[in-house]
Coordinates of C-alpha atoms and ligand atoms in Angstrom, one line a residue:
M7 CA 1.3 -10.6 30.9
K8 CA 1.0 -8.1 33.6
L9 CA -0.9 -10.5 35.8
L10 CA 1.7 -13.2 35.1
N11 CA 4.5 -10.9 36.1
C12 CA 2.7 -10.1 39.3
L13 CA 2.1 -13.7 40.1
L14 CA 5.7 -14.5 39.5
V15 CA 6.8 -11.8 41.8
V16 CA 4.4 -13.1 44.5
I17 CA 5.7 -16.6 44.2
L18 CA 9.3 -15.4 44.3
F19 CA 9.1 -12.9 47.1
L20 CA 6.0 -13.8 49.0
V21 CA 4.8 -10.3 49.4
P22 CA 1.5 -8.8 48.4
C23 CA 1.2 -8.0 44.7
S24 CA 0.6 -4.3 45.1
S25 CA 3.8 -3.6 47.0
A26 CA 5.9 -6.3 45.3
A27 CA 5.2 -4.7 41.9
R28 CA 7.2 -1.7 43.0
I29 CA 10.2 -3.3 44.6
S30 CA 13.4 -3.1 42.6
P31 CA 15.7 -6.2 42.4
K32 CA 18.4 -4.1 44.2
K33 CA 16.1 -3.5 47.1
V34 CA 15.1 -7.2 47.2
L35 CA 18.8 -8.0 47.6
Q36 CA 19.2 -5.4 50.3
V37 CA 16.3 -6.8 52.2
E38 CA 17.6 -10.3 51.9
N39 CA 21.0 -9.2 53.2
L40 CA 19.5 -7.5 56.1
L41 CA 17.4 -10.5 57.0
K42 CA 20.5 -12.7 56.8
R43 CA 22.3 -10.3 59.2
L44 CA 19.4 -10.1 61.6
N45 CA 18.1 -13.7 61.6
K46 CA 20.9 -15.9 62.8
M47 CA 20.9 -19.7 62.4
P48 CA 18.5 -21.0 65.1
Q49 CA 19.1 -24.0 67.3
K50 CA 15.3 -24.4 67.2
S51 CA 12.3 -22.3 66.3
I52 CA 8.9 -21.9 68.0
K53 CA 5.8 -20.7 66.3
S54 CA 3.8 -18.3 68.4
P55 CA 0.0 -18.3 68.2
D56 CA 0.1 -14.6 67.1
G57 CA 2.0 -15.6 64.0
D58 CA 5.5 -14.7 65.2
I59 CA 8.4 -17.1 64.9
I60 CA 10.7 -17.1 67.8
D61 CA 14.2 -18.4 67.0
C62 CA 16.4 -19.8 69.8
I63 CA 19.9 -18.4 69.0
P64 CA 23.1 -19.4 70.7
T65 CA 23.8 -16.5 73.2
S66 CA 27.3 -15.9 71.7
Q67 CA 25.8 -15.5 68.2
Q68 CA 23.3 -12.8 68.9
P69 CA 23.3 -9.6 66.8
A70 CA 25.0 -7.5 69.5
F71 CA 28.4 -9.0 68.7
D72 CA 28.2 -7.7 65.1
H73 CA 28.8 -4.2 66.5
P74 CA 32.2 -2.8 65.7
L75 CA 32.5 -1.5 69.3
L76 CA 31.7 -5.0 70.7
Q77 CA 34.0 -7.2 68.6
N78 CA 36.1 -8.1 71.6
H79 CA 33.3 -7.8 74.1
K80 CA 33.4 -10.4 76.8
I81 CA 29.8 -11.4 77.6
Q82 CA 28.8 -10.8 81.2
L83 CA 26.4 -13.5 82.4
E84 CA 25.1 -11.6 85.4
P85 CA 25.4 -8.1 86.9
S86 CA 28.1 -7.8 89.6
V87 CA 25.5 -6.3 92.0
Y88 CA 21.8 -5.4 92.1
P89 CA 20.5 -2.1 93.4
E90 CA 19.7 -2.5 97.1
G91 CA 17.1 -0.7 99.0
P92 CA 14.3 -1.0 101.5
F93 CA 11.9 -0.6 98.6
D94 CA 11.8 -4.0 97.0
D95 CA 8.3 -5.2 96.0
K96 CA 7.8 -7.4 99.0
R97 CA 8.4 -4.7 101.5
V98 CA 6.6 -1.9 99.9
K99 CA 3.0 -1.8 100.8
T100 CA 1.2 -0.9 97.6
S101 CA -1.9 1.2 97.8
K102 CA -4.9 -1.0 98.4
S103 CA -6.5 -0.1 95.1
T104 CA -3.8 -1.7 93.0
E105 CA -3.4 -4.9 94.9
G106 CA -4.2 -8.2 93.2
L107 CA -2.4 -7.5 89.9
K108 CA -1.7 -10.6 87.9
P109 CA 1.5 -11.5 86.1
I110 CA 1.8 -11.3 82.3
K111 CA 3.1 -14.0 80.0
Q112 CA 4.5 -14.0 76.5
L113 CA 2.3 -15.9 74.0
W114 CA 5.0 -17.9 72.4
H115 CA 5.6 -19.9 75.6
L116 CA 2.3 -21.7 74.8
N117 CA 4.3 -23.6 72.1
G118 CA 7.7 -24.2 73.6
N119 CA 10.8 -22.8 75.3
C120 CA 14.4 -22.0 74.4
D121 CA 17.2 -24.2 75.9
E122 CA 20.0 -23.2 78.2
G123 CA 22.7 -21.3 76.3
T124 CA 20.3 -19.8 73.8
I125 CA 18.1 -16.7 73.7
P126 CA 14.7 -16.2 72.0
I127 CA 14.7 -13.7 69.2
R128 CA 11.6 -12.6 67.3
R129 CA 12.4 -13.5 63.6
T130 CA 12.2 -10.5 61.3
K131 CA 10.0 -11.2 58.2
K132 CA 10.4 -9.7 54.8
A133 CA 7.1 -7.9 55.3
D134 CA 8.4 -6.3 58.5
V135 CA 11.3 -4.6 56.6
L136 CA 9.1 -3.7 53.6
R137 CA 6.6 -1.9 55.9
A138 CA 9.5 0.3 57.2
G139 CA 9.8 1.6 53.7
S140 CA 13.6 1.7 54.0
I141 CA 16.4 -0.7 55.1
K142 CA 18.1 2.1 56.8
I143 CA 15.3 2.9 59.1
Y144 CA 14.0 -0.6 59.9
G145 CA 13.9 -1.0 63.7
K146 CA 14.8 2.7 64.3
K147 CA 12.6 5.1 66.1
I148 CA 11.2 7.5 63.6
K149 CA 11.6 10.5 65.9
N150 CA 11.4 13.7 64.0
V151 CA 10.5 12.5 60.6
N152 CA 7.4 10.9 59.1
I153 CA 7.3 8.5 56.1
L154 CA 5.4 10.2 53.3
H155 CA 5.9 8.0 50.3
T156 CA 7.2 4.5 50.2
N157 CA 6.8 4.1 46.5
S158 CA 10.4 5.1 45.7
T159 CA 13.5 3.1 46.7
E160 CA 14.1 5.3 49.7
P161 CA 11.3 7.2 51.4
Q162 CA 11.1 10.9 51.3
Y163 CA 10.6 12.7 54.6
D164 CA 8.6 15.5 56.0
P165 CA 10.6 18.3 57.5
P166 CA 11.3 17.6 61.2
N167 CA 8.2 18.2 63.2
Y168 CA 8.5 17.6 66.9
N169 CA 4.8 18.2 67.5
R170 CA 3.8 15.0 65.9
H171 CA 5.2 13.0 68.8
E172 CA 3.1 13.7 71.9
H173 CA 4.4 12.9 75.3
T174 CA 2.6 12.7 78.6
I175 CA 5.2 12.1 81.3
A176 CA 6.4 12.4 84.8
Y177 CA 10.1 13.1 85.2
V178 CA 13.0 14.0 87.4
H179 CA 16.1 15.9 86.4
G180 CA 18.9 18.0 88.0
D181 CA 20.7 15.2 89.7
K182 CA 22.6 12.1 88.7
Y183 CA 20.6 8.9 88.4
F184 CA 21.9 5.4 88.1
G185 CA 18.7 3.6 87.2
T186 CA 15.0 3.3 87.9
K187 CA 12.3 0.8 88.7
A188 CA 8.6 1.1 87.9
T189 CA 5.5 -0.9 87.5
I190 CA 3.6 -0.2 84.3
N191 CA -0.1 -1.1 83.9
V192 CA -0.5 -2.9 80.6
W193 CA -3.2 -2.1 78.0
Q194 CA -3.9 -2.4 74.3
P195 CA -4.6 1.1 73.1
K196 CA -6.2 1.6 69.7
V197 CA -3.8 3.0 67.1
E198 CA -5.6 4.8 64.2
Q199 CA -2.9 4.6 61.5
P200 CA -0.2 2.1 60.6
N201 CA 2.6 4.7 61.0
E202 CA 1.4 5.9 64.4
F203 CA 2.2 4.1 67.6
S204 CA 1.2 4.2 71.3
I205 CA 4.0 3.5 73.9
S206 CA 4.1 3.4 77.6
Q207 CA 7.7 3.3 78.9
I208 CA 10.7 4.4 80.9
W209 CA 13.4 6.7 79.5
V210 CA 16.8 6.9 81.1
L211 CA 18.5 9.9 79.5
G212 CA 22.0 11.4 79.4
G213 CA 22.9 14.7 77.7
Q214 CA 20.7 17.2 75.7
L215 CA 18.5 16.6 72.7
D216 CA 20.8 18.8 70.5
D217 CA 24.0 17.3 71.9
H218 CA 24.2 13.6 71.4
L219 CA 21.4 12.6 73.7
N220 CA 21.9 9.1 75.0
S221 CA 18.9 7.1 75.9
V222 CA 18.0 3.6 77.1
E223 CA 14.3 2.8 77.1
A224 CA 11.9 0.0 77.9
G225 CA 8.2 -0.7 78.2
W226 CA 5.3 -1.8 76.1
M227 CA 4.1 -0.6 72.7
V228 CA 1.5 -1.1 70.0
S229 CA 3.1 -0.4 66.6
Q230 CA 1.7 -1.8 63.3
H231 CA 4.6 -0.2 61.6
L232 CA 7.2 -2.3 63.5
Y233 CA 5.3 -5.5 64.0
G234 CA 2.4 -5.7 61.5
D235 CA -0.4 -6.1 64.1
N236 CA -2.0 -4.3 67.0
N237 CA -0.7 -6.5 69.8
T238 CA 0.9 -5.1 72.9
R239 CA 4.6 -5.9 72.9
L240 CA 7.5 -5.7 75.3
F241 CA 10.3 -3.6 73.9
T242 CA 13.7 -2.1 74.6
Y243 CA 15.4 0.8 72.7
W244 CA 18.6 2.7 72.8
T245 CA 20.3 5.6 71.0
R246 CA 23.5 7.6 71.6
D247 CA 22.8 10.5 69.1
A248 CA 19.3 11.7 69.9
Y249 CA 17.5 9.2 67.6
Q250 CA 19.5 10.2 64.5
S251 CA 21.5 7.3 63.2
T252 CA 22.4 5.0 66.1
G253 CA 20.3 2.6 68.1
C254 CA 17.1 0.7 67.5
Y255 CA 14.3 -1.3 69.1
N256 CA 14.9 -4.7 70.7
L257 CA 17.7 -6.7 68.9
L258 CA 17.0 -5.1 65.5
C259 CA 20.5 -3.7 65.4
S260 CA 23.6 -4.7 67.3
G261 CA 23.8 -3.2 70.8
F262 CA 21.7 -4.7 73.5
V263 CA 23.2 -8.0 74.8
Q264 CA 20.6 -10.5 75.9
I265 CA 21.3 -13.3 78.4
N266 CA 17.8 -14.5 79.3
K267 CA 16.2 -17.5 77.6
E268 CA 12.6 -16.8 78.6
I269 CA 11.8 -13.3 77.4
A270 CA 11.7 -12.4 73.7
L271 CA 12.0 -8.6 73.1
G272 CA 9.3 -7.4 70.7
A273 CA 7.1 -10.4 71.5
S274 CA 3.4 -10.0 72.4
I275 CA 2.5 -9.9 76.1
A276 CA -0.9 -11.2 77.3
P277 CA -3.3 -10.8 78.8
V278 CA -3.8 -7.0 78.9
S279 CA -6.0 -5.1 81.3
S280 CA -9.6 -4.5 80.6
Y281 CA -11.8 -1.6 81.5
Q282 CA -13.3 -2.1 84.9
G283 CA -11.9 -5.6 84.8
S284 CA -8.7 -7.5 85.5
Q285 CA -5.5 -5.4 85.7
Y286 CA -2.1 -6.6 84.5
D287 CA 1.3 -5.0 84.8
I288 CA 5.0 -5.3 84.0
T289 CA 7.7 -4.2 86.4
I290 CA 11.0 -3.1 84.9
L291 CA 14.3 -2.3 86.6
I292 CA 17.1 -0.5 84.7
W293 CA 20.4 0.2 86.4
K294 CA 24.0 0.9 85.9
D295 CA 26.4 -1.7 87.2
P296 CA 28.7 0.2 89.5
K297 CA 31.5 -2.3 88.6
G298 CA 31.8 -1.7 84.9
D299 CA 29.8 0.6 82.6
N300 CA 26.9 -1.7 81.6
W301 CA 23.3 -0.7 82.0
W302 CA 21.2 -3.7 83.0
M303 CA 17.6 -4.4 82.5
K304 CA 15.5 -6.8 84.7
Y305 CA 12.0 -7.9 84.1
V306 CA 11.0 -8.0 87.7
N307 CA 7.7 -10.0 87.2
N308 CA 9.7 -13.1 86.5
D309 CA 12.7 -12.1 88.6
K310 CA 14.8 -12.4 85.4
V311 CA 17.6 -10.2 84.2
I312 CA 17.1 -9.8 80.5
G313 CA 20.5 -8.4 79.5
Y314 CA 22.4 -5.2 79.3
W315 CA 23.4 -2.3 77.1
P316 CA 27.2 -2.3 77.1
G317 CA 28.7 0.9 78.4
S318 CA 30.8 1.3 75.3
L319 CA 27.7 2.1 73.3
F320 CA 27.2 5.4 75.1
T321 CA 28.9 8.7 75.7
N322 CA 26.7 10.8 77.9
L323 CA 25.5 8.0 80.1
A324 CA 29.0 7.0 81.3
D325 CA 28.7 8.8 84.7
G326 CA 25.0 8.4 85.2
A327 CA 21.8 9.7 83.7
T328 CA 20.8 13.3 83.9
A329 CA 17.0 12.7 83.7
I330 CA 14.5 9.9 84.0
E331 CA 11.1 10.0 82.5
W332 CA 8.0 7.7 82.9
G333 CA 4.8 7.8 80.8
G334 CA 3.3 7.6 77.4
E335 CA 4.1 8.7 73.9
V336 CA 2.0 8.6 70.7
I337 CA 2.6 9.7 67.1
N338 CA -0.2 11.9 65.8
L339 CA -0.3 11.8 62.0
A340 CA -3.9 12.9 61.6
S341 CA -4.5 15.4 58.8
G342 CA -7.2 17.9 58.0
G343 CA -6.8 19.8 61.2
Q344 CA -8.0 17.0 63.3
H345 CA -6.2 15.2 66.1
T346 CA -5.7 11.5 65.8
T347 CA -8.0 9.1 67.7
T348 CA -4.9 7.0 68.7
Q349 CA -5.2 6.3 72.4
M350 CA -2.6 6.6 75.1
G351 CA -2.5 4.2 78.0
S352 CA -6.0 2.7 78.4
G353 CA -7.5 5.4 76.2
H354 CA -9.2 7.0 79.3
F355 CA -8.3 10.1 81.2
P356 CA -6.5 9.9 84.6
G357 CA -9.6 11.3 86.4
E358 CA -11.4 8.0 85.9
G359 CA -9.0 6.2 88.2
Y360 CA -8.1 2.6 88.8
T361 CA -9.3 -0.1 86.4
K362 CA -10.2 2.7 83.9
A363 CA -7.1 4.8 83.5
S364 CA -3.6 3.4 83.0
F365 CA -1.0 4.0 85.7
F366 CA 2.7 3.8 86.8
K367 CA 3.3 2.8 90.4
N368 CA 6.2 2.0 92.7
I369 CA 8.4 4.5 90.9
Q370 CA 11.9 4.5 92.2
V371 CA 15.3 5.8 91.2
V372 CA 18.8 4.3 91.8
D373 CA 21.2 6.8 93.5
G374 CA 25.0 7.1 93.4
S375 CA 25.4 4.4 96.1
N376 CA 23.4 1.9 94.1
K377 CA 20.3 2.2 96.4
L378 CA 16.7 2.4 95.3
K379 CA 14.8 5.3 96.7
F380 CA 11.7 7.3 96.0
P381 CA 12.3 10.1 93.6
E382 CA 12.1 13.7 94.8
D383 CA 10.5 16.6 93.0
V384 CA 8.8 14.7 90.3
Q385 CA 7.4 17.0 87.7
T386 CA 4.9 16.3 85.0
S387 CA 4.4 17.4 81.4
S388 CA 1.9 16.9 78.7
E389 CA 2.0 18.6 75.3
Q390 CA -1.7 18.3 74.7
P391 CA -3.5 17.8 78.1
S392 CA -6.9 18.0 76.5
C393 CA -5.9 14.9 74.4
Y394 CA -3.8 13.0 76.9
D395 CA -3.3 14.0 80.5
I396 CA -1.4 13.0 83.7
Q397 CA -2.3 13.1 87.4
L398 CA 0.5 12.6 89.8
Q399 CA 0.0 11.6 93.4
N400 CA 2.7 11.9 96.1
R401 CA 5.0 14.3 94.5
Q402 CA 7.6 13.6 97.2
G403 CA 8.2 9.9 97.6
G404 CA 6.3 6.9 96.4
A405 CA 5.3 8.6 93.2
F406 CA 2.3 7.1 91.5
F407 CA 0.4 8.5 88.5
F408 CA -2.5 7.9 86.2
Y409 CA -1.9 9.0 82.6
G410 CA -3.3 8.8 79.1
G411 CA -6.4 9.6 77.2
P412 CA -8.5 9.0 74.0
G413 CA -6.8 11.5 71.7
R414 CA -9.5 13.2 69.6
N415 CA -12.5 14.2 71.7
P416 CA -14.7 17.3 72.0
K417 CA -11.9 19.2 73.9
C418 CA -9.2 17.9 71.5
P419 CA -10.9 18.2 68.1
Ligands
NAG18 C1 5.0 8.1 44.1 O1 4.3 9.0 45.0 C2 4.2 10.3 44.6 C3 3.6 11.1 45.8 O2 2.4 10.4 46.2 C4 3.5 10.5 43.3 O3 3.4 11.8 42.9 C5 4.2 9.6 42.2 O4 3.4 9.7 41.1 C6 4.3 8.2 42.7 N1 5.1 7.5 41.7 C7 4.8 6.3 41.3 C8 5.7 5.6 40.3 O5 3.8 5.7 41.7
NAG19 C1 -5.1 -2.4 63.8 O1 -6.0 -1.4 64.3 C2 -6.5 -0.5 63.3 C3 -7.3 0.6 63.9 O2 -8.2 0.1 64.9 C4 -7.3 -1.3 62.2 O3 -7.8 -0.5 61.2 C5 -6.4 -2.4 61.7 O4 -7.1 -3.2 60.8 C6 -5.8 -3.3 62.7 N1 -4.8 -4.1 62.1 C7 -4.6 -5.4 62.4 C8 -3.5 -6.1 61.7 O5 -5.4 -6.0 63.2

């Protein structure tokens, strides 16, 4: 009888027996409602070789417009201006050692494209939501909390513990910033546990952590928790209350407005760099449109604007950002007094250099007159330099750095 029950559950809900057996009917209904809300009716769907389904959704029906603040939002199809500056990619002479980088593609393009007037959205599967352990936190950044048990209807949390997120970053603060551009070397770091992640990204921050920090973020990440595999994926993120209750990754809540039909947020990118082999990168530009409050994001590799975070989402970013950060972040959930073996960047220390350690290059900031310029007084920070470290070159202008590491090693037991 027990087996029959279990089989029935499997047939009905298409999830593994072991977890399905613990899911209440109420939760099943909640999950289905969430999926209905997130997965809009596609004009067509494309199956990606990595198992994702990419839905082509009419641009005006994307999740952004479910947001109460965006009910009367008029979609903006392009930014009014781009940041200008002498430092666009063609004119900047990159250091010799990093020439010959190759562009990156998204896997799903092997099997099709979205038509004009639609945008590609990675379909959320039931298993994606169930892995989150809670409807409320699906797609959110688990910042100060860790999921302990997912066997109850709602997970129970650890007390906040900032130390479990480890950052290795370069940053600027003390001025007003209206955007940033950077080229990020792309790797596939090993992530030890499903609830850990390894991210390499840009943060554009307004306000303080304890006072409704606003943040827009973009880069690449490996997160089994969010995606169910170890692929390297392009992502965006936003919050206006220091990661507490607002915001999410990609289009997993309403907020970010996408206008581009070629790039799917949360989709895998390939190929990735290999140790002493070919190197790949993504170049991301985020900036505030001086006409209007929107923060735009451009994927510079394809010369494509992806979309924007409407200014109405934010409070402390309205008159510019107060800090910008570039670098890596991992979650360390290892127990027994040991550090996790989850890697950051390439999993190798900065001292190893090009084709071995991961890097950020061509780092620029957008100033109050919408010009790109090299940042001044770039600082660095690493909470556990014996686990993950950073080496900055050219502190004044043309900032470039290697960062990352293996996590657990003889100096980081
Ligand atoms: C749920 O997990 C907790 C902590 O691991 C455990 O004590 C409890 O027995 C579990 N309950 C069920 C129904 O499995
Ligand atoms: C992801 O990587 C971890 C650690 O290397 C491994 O244990 C796990 O099986 C991988 N998961 C998938 C879905 O490939």
